[in-house]
GROMACS .gro file of C-alpha atoms in nm:
model
  211
    1MET     CA    1  -0.114   1.943   1.107
    2THR     CA    2   0.238   1.975   0.934
    3TRP     CA    3   0.155   1.835   0.577
    4LYS     CA    4  -0.101   1.916   0.331
    5PRO     CA    5  -0.402   1.706   0.367
    6ILE     CA    6  -0.372   1.302   0.222
    7ARG     CA    7  -0.605   1.295  -0.126
    8CYS     CA    8  -0.502   0.917  -0.187
    9VAL     CA    9  -0.503   0.634   0.055
   10ALA     CA   10  -0.328   0.339  -0.159
   11PHE     CA   11  -0.282  -0.012  -0.019
   12ASP     CA   12  -0.069  -0.328  -0.090
   13TRP     CA   13  -0.280  -0.607  -0.129
   14GLY     CA   14  -0.109  -0.939   0.018
   15GLY     CA   15   0.018  -0.864   0.363
   16VAL     CA   16  -0.187  -0.557   0.445
   17ILE     CA   17  -0.556  -0.670   0.349
   18LEU     CA   18  -0.526  -1.016   0.215
   19LYS     CA   19  -0.324  -1.297   0.413
   20HIS     CA   20  -0.112  -1.530   0.194
   21HIS     CA   21   0.141  -1.799   0.249
   22ARG     CA   22   0.510  -1.719   0.229
   23CYS     CA   23   0.647  -2.043   0.143
   24TRP     CA   24   0.619  -2.316  -0.132
   25ALA     CA   25   0.602  -2.598   0.172
   26ASP     CA   26   0.296  -2.373   0.326
   27ALA     CA   27   0.133  -2.345  -0.023
   28CYS     CA   28   0.158  -2.704  -0.056
   29ALA     CA   29   0.023  -2.800   0.247
   30ALA     CA   30  -0.303  -2.582   0.176
   31ALA     CA   31  -0.337  -2.764  -0.147
   32LYS     CA   32  -0.311  -3.100  -0.012
   33ILE     CA   33   0.029  -3.184  -0.212
   34ASP     CA   34   0.317  -3.307  -0.027
   35VAL     CA   35   0.648  -3.108  -0.022
   36ARG     CA   36   0.908  -3.345  -0.266
   37ALA     CA   37   1.306  -3.341  -0.149
   38GLY     CA   38   1.473  -3.136  -0.417
   39HIS     CA   39   1.228  -2.881  -0.498
   40GLU     CA   40   1.427  -2.628  -0.272
   41ALA     CA   41   1.799  -2.677  -0.459
   42VAL     CA   42   1.943  -2.340  -0.487
   43GLU     CA   43   1.953  -2.320  -0.820
   44LEU     CA   44   1.566  -2.417  -0.858
   45VAL     CA   45   1.472  -2.151  -0.604
   46LEU     CA   46   1.642  -1.898  -0.830
   47GLN     CA   47   1.499  -2.002  -1.140
   48ARG     CA   48   1.141  -1.990  -0.977
   49ARG     CA   49   1.194  -1.645  -0.859
   50GLU     CA   50   1.280  -1.522  -1.196
   51LEU     CA   51   0.975  -1.691  -1.335
   52ASN     CA   52   0.762  -1.505  -1.051
   53ARG     CA   53   0.945  -1.170  -1.153
   54GLN     CA   54   0.823  -1.226  -1.511
   55PHE     CA   55   0.489  -1.331  -1.398
   56GLN     CA   56   0.444  -1.030  -1.190
   57THR     CA   57   0.555  -0.786  -1.453
   58GLY     CA   58   0.316  -0.913  -1.736
   59LYS     CA   59   0.607  -1.104  -1.914
   60LEU     CA   60   0.466  -1.434  -1.904
   61SER     CA   61   0.119  -1.524  -1.948
   62THR     CA   62  -0.093  -1.776  -1.683
   63ALA     CA   63  -0.043  -2.042  -1.970
   64GLU     CA   64   0.320  -1.989  -2.006
   65PHE     CA   65   0.381  -2.002  -1.619
   66TYR     CA   66   0.258  -2.347  -1.493
   67PRO     CA   67   0.471  -2.543  -1.722
   68ALA     CA   68   0.770  -2.339  -1.669
   69MET     CA   69   0.743  -2.340  -1.289
   70SER     CA   70   0.702  -2.744  -1.304
   71LYS     CA   71   1.038  -2.725  -1.502
   72ALA     CA   72   1.191  -2.507  -1.229
   73THR     CA   73   1.111  -2.804  -0.977
   74ALA     CA   74   1.290  -3.043  -1.173
   75ASP     CA   75   0.957  -3.179  -1.286
   76LEU     CA   76   0.890  -3.289  -0.926
   77TYR     CA   77   0.576  -3.121  -0.968
   78THR     CA   78   0.328  -3.127  -1.272
   79PRO     CA   79   0.228  -2.782  -1.427
   80GLU     CA   80  -0.136  -2.907  -1.279
   81GLU     CA   81  -0.008  -2.933  -0.919
   82VAL     CA   82   0.162  -2.592  -0.954
   83ARG     CA   83  -0.171  -2.439  -1.071
   84ARG     CA   84  -0.341  -2.586  -0.753
   85VAL     CA   85  -0.035  -2.467  -0.531
   86HIS     CA   86  -0.055  -2.122  -0.672
   87ASP     CA   87  -0.438  -2.113  -0.625
   88ALA     CA   88  -0.368  -2.211  -0.266
   89TRP     CA   89  -0.114  -1.913  -0.210
   90LEU     CA   90  -0.426  -1.679  -0.140
   91THR     CA   91  -0.611  -1.742   0.200
   92GLU     CA   92  -0.837  -1.491   0.338
   93GLU     CA   93  -0.868  -1.126   0.419
   94TYR     CA   94  -0.746  -0.978   0.734
   95PRO     CA   95  -1.044  -0.920   1.027
   96GLY     CA   96  -1.148  -0.580   1.046
   97VAL     CA   97  -1.015  -0.442   0.695
   98ASP     CA   98  -1.338  -0.441   0.528
   99ALA     CA   99  -1.506  -0.228   0.760
  100LEU     CA  100  -1.203   0.046   0.780
  101VAL     CA  101  -1.211   0.043   0.388
  102HIS     CA  102  -1.572   0.124   0.404
  103ARG     CA  103  -1.518   0.411   0.626
  104LEU     CA  104  -1.260   0.521   0.364
  105VAL     CA  105  -1.459   0.544   0.069
  106SER     CA  106  -1.734   0.721   0.253
  107LEU     CA  107  -1.522   1.009   0.280
  108PRO     CA  108  -1.593   1.296   0.007
  109LYS     CA  109  -1.215   1.405   0.007
  110ILE     CA  110  -1.024   1.098  -0.010
  111GLU     CA  111  -0.974   0.835  -0.297
  112THR     CA  112  -0.868   0.494  -0.255
  113ALA     CA  113  -0.662   0.259  -0.430
  114LEU     CA  114  -0.421  -0.065  -0.456
  115LEU     CA  115  -0.085  -0.086  -0.559
  116SER     CA  116  -0.004  -0.454  -0.578
  117ASN     CA  117   0.269  -0.703  -0.667
  118THR     CA  118   0.061  -0.981  -0.847
  119ASN     CA  119  -0.030  -1.162  -1.171
  120GLU     CA  120  -0.280  -1.232  -1.406
  121CYS     CA  121  -0.450  -1.561  -1.217
  122HIS     CA  122  -0.447  -1.403  -0.870
  123TRP     CA  123  -0.581  -1.047  -0.999
  124GLU     CA  124  -0.859  -1.223  -1.175
  125ARG     CA  125  -0.968  -1.378  -0.817
  126MET     CA  126  -1.047  -1.044  -0.666
  127SER     CA  127  -1.396  -1.082  -0.674
  128GLU     CA  128  -1.344  -1.378  -0.412
  129PHE     CA  129  -1.169  -1.097  -0.182
  130ARG     CA  130  -1.433  -0.807  -0.151
  131THR     CA  131  -1.249  -0.551   0.025
  132ALA     CA  132  -0.992  -0.468  -0.243
  133ALA     CA  133  -1.297  -0.458  -0.484
  134LEU     CA  134  -1.441  -0.178  -0.300
  135LEU     CA  135  -1.111   0.068  -0.392
  136LYS     CA  136  -1.134   0.344  -0.659
  137HIS     CA  137  -0.795   0.299  -0.842
  138LYS     CA  138  -0.688  -0.081  -0.898
  139HIS     CA  139  -0.311  -0.117  -1.010
  140ALA     CA  140  -0.131  -0.414  -1.050
  141SER     CA  141   0.252  -0.493  -1.118
  142HIS     CA  142   0.172  -0.736  -1.421
  143LEU     CA  143  -0.068  -0.457  -1.585
  144LEU     CA  144   0.153  -0.169  -1.536
  145GLY     CA  145   0.490  -0.362  -1.645
  146HIS     CA  146   0.670  -0.309  -1.313
  147ALA     CA  147   0.700  -0.402  -0.960
  148LYS     CA  148   0.790  -0.277  -0.616
  149PRO     CA  149   1.020  -0.176  -0.524
  150SER     CA  150   1.137  -0.023  -0.846
  151THR     CA  151   1.047   0.346  -0.884
  152GLU     CA  152   0.914   0.288  -1.206
  153ILE     CA  153   0.589   0.129  -1.079
  154TYR     CA  154   0.534   0.415  -0.800
  155ARG     CA  155   0.544   0.702  -1.111
  156ALA     CA  156   0.326   0.410  -1.314
  157PHE     CA  157   0.064   0.454  -1.023
  158GLU     CA  158   0.128   0.849  -1.057
  159ARG     CA  159   0.076   0.885  -1.412
  160GLU     CA  160  -0.246   0.676  -1.406
  161THR     CA  161  -0.435   0.823  -1.086
  162GLY     CA  162  -0.320   1.166  -1.111
  163PHE     CA  163  -0.182   1.187  -0.767
  164LYS     CA  164   0.153   1.228  -0.674
  165GLY     CA  165   0.397   1.294  -0.373
  166THR     CA  166   0.275   1.393  -0.060
  167ASP     CA  167  -0.097   1.348  -0.204
  168ILE     CA  168  -0.029   0.943  -0.139
  169LEU     CA  169  -0.049   0.771   0.204
  170PHE     CA  170   0.038   0.407   0.113
  171PHE     CA  171   0.045   0.086   0.326
  172ASP     CA  172   0.287  -0.213   0.268
  173ASP     CA  173   0.404  -0.495   0.419
  174LEU     CA  174   0.780  -0.503   0.302
  175PRO     CA  175   1.049  -0.255   0.395
  176ASP     CA  176   1.196  -0.208   0.084
  177ASN     CA  177   0.874  -0.123  -0.074
  178ILE     CA  178   0.838   0.146   0.167
  179VAL     CA  179   1.165   0.293   0.122
  180ALA     CA  180   1.109   0.325  -0.242
  181ALA     CA  181   0.741   0.473  -0.206
  182HIS     CA  182   0.945   0.768   0.054
  183SER     CA  183   1.220   0.794  -0.218
  184VAL     CA  184   0.943   0.945  -0.451
  185GLY     CA  185   0.821   1.154  -0.203
  186TRP     CA  186   0.529   0.961  -0.067
  187HIS     CA  187   0.377   0.907   0.291
  188ALA     CA  188   0.453   0.544   0.319
  189GLU     CA  189   0.395   0.307   0.658
  190LEU     CA  190   0.502  -0.052   0.713
  191ILE     CA  191   0.229  -0.277   0.826
  192ASP     CA  192   0.351  -0.597   1.024
  193TYR     CA  193   0.183  -0.845   0.842
  194THR     CA  194   0.201  -1.067   1.138
  195GLY     CA  195  -0.031  -0.867   1.335
  196ASP     CA  196  -0.366  -0.704   1.353
  197THR     CA  197  -0.332  -0.510   1.032
  198ALA     CA  198  -0.680  -0.316   1.067
  199SER     CA  199  -0.591  -0.189   1.372
  200GLN     CA  200  -0.216  -0.070   1.263
  201LEU     CA  201  -0.418   0.127   0.982
  202ALA     CA  202  -0.667   0.293   1.162
  203ARG     CA  203  -0.377   0.405   1.379
  204HIS     CA  204  -0.165   0.548   1.088
  205LEU     CA  205  -0.491   0.693   0.932
  206THR     CA  206  -0.594   0.878   1.260
  207ARG     CA  207  -0.232   1.014   1.293
  208TYR     CA  208  -0.200   1.135   0.935
  209GLU     CA  209  -0.585   1.285   1.002
  210VAL     CA  210  -0.747   1.113   0.738
  211LEU     CA  211  -1.008   0.948   1.003
   0.00000   0.00000   0.00000
């Protein structure tokens, strides 16, 4: 072994443990709401992106978010329709990840964690998806006030958990977040969200001699 033992295994939520939609049209289809012409205008997309950033960093409440997002569709969607689309964004857990996490939480020298860019209303639904609830340290962007790939969220995670640098093995599905984790000294591995995430996780955990 060429590194000191891993002490904390941390996961992103969406794209690693939990499947979710990646675009407005797909979430609309899941919510059984039609996709309306005009919502994709560049200025509206940029407005919604900024609102999502504010929501994910705790600067907007759920009550503020839905009306603001409705306005950022040029009122093509009502706040209630926005809520339905947003609720439909989360789908189901990746097969096999629950069993893998159960193995991890049983290991005496390993602690587990979640570090997710998410928001108030999705965070409140964690009980619907049992695997994330098993993790010991649960940290979200809207509670920490920072979002990946900003290095501030990784430093905030270190302060909250007491782990730092090479203590941590982190899994995420976005390359920018992996680069940022490496920049603060973490071990970090990219997960392909289109594939079998459980087998990818198991392979990395074996290579790092966690399993």
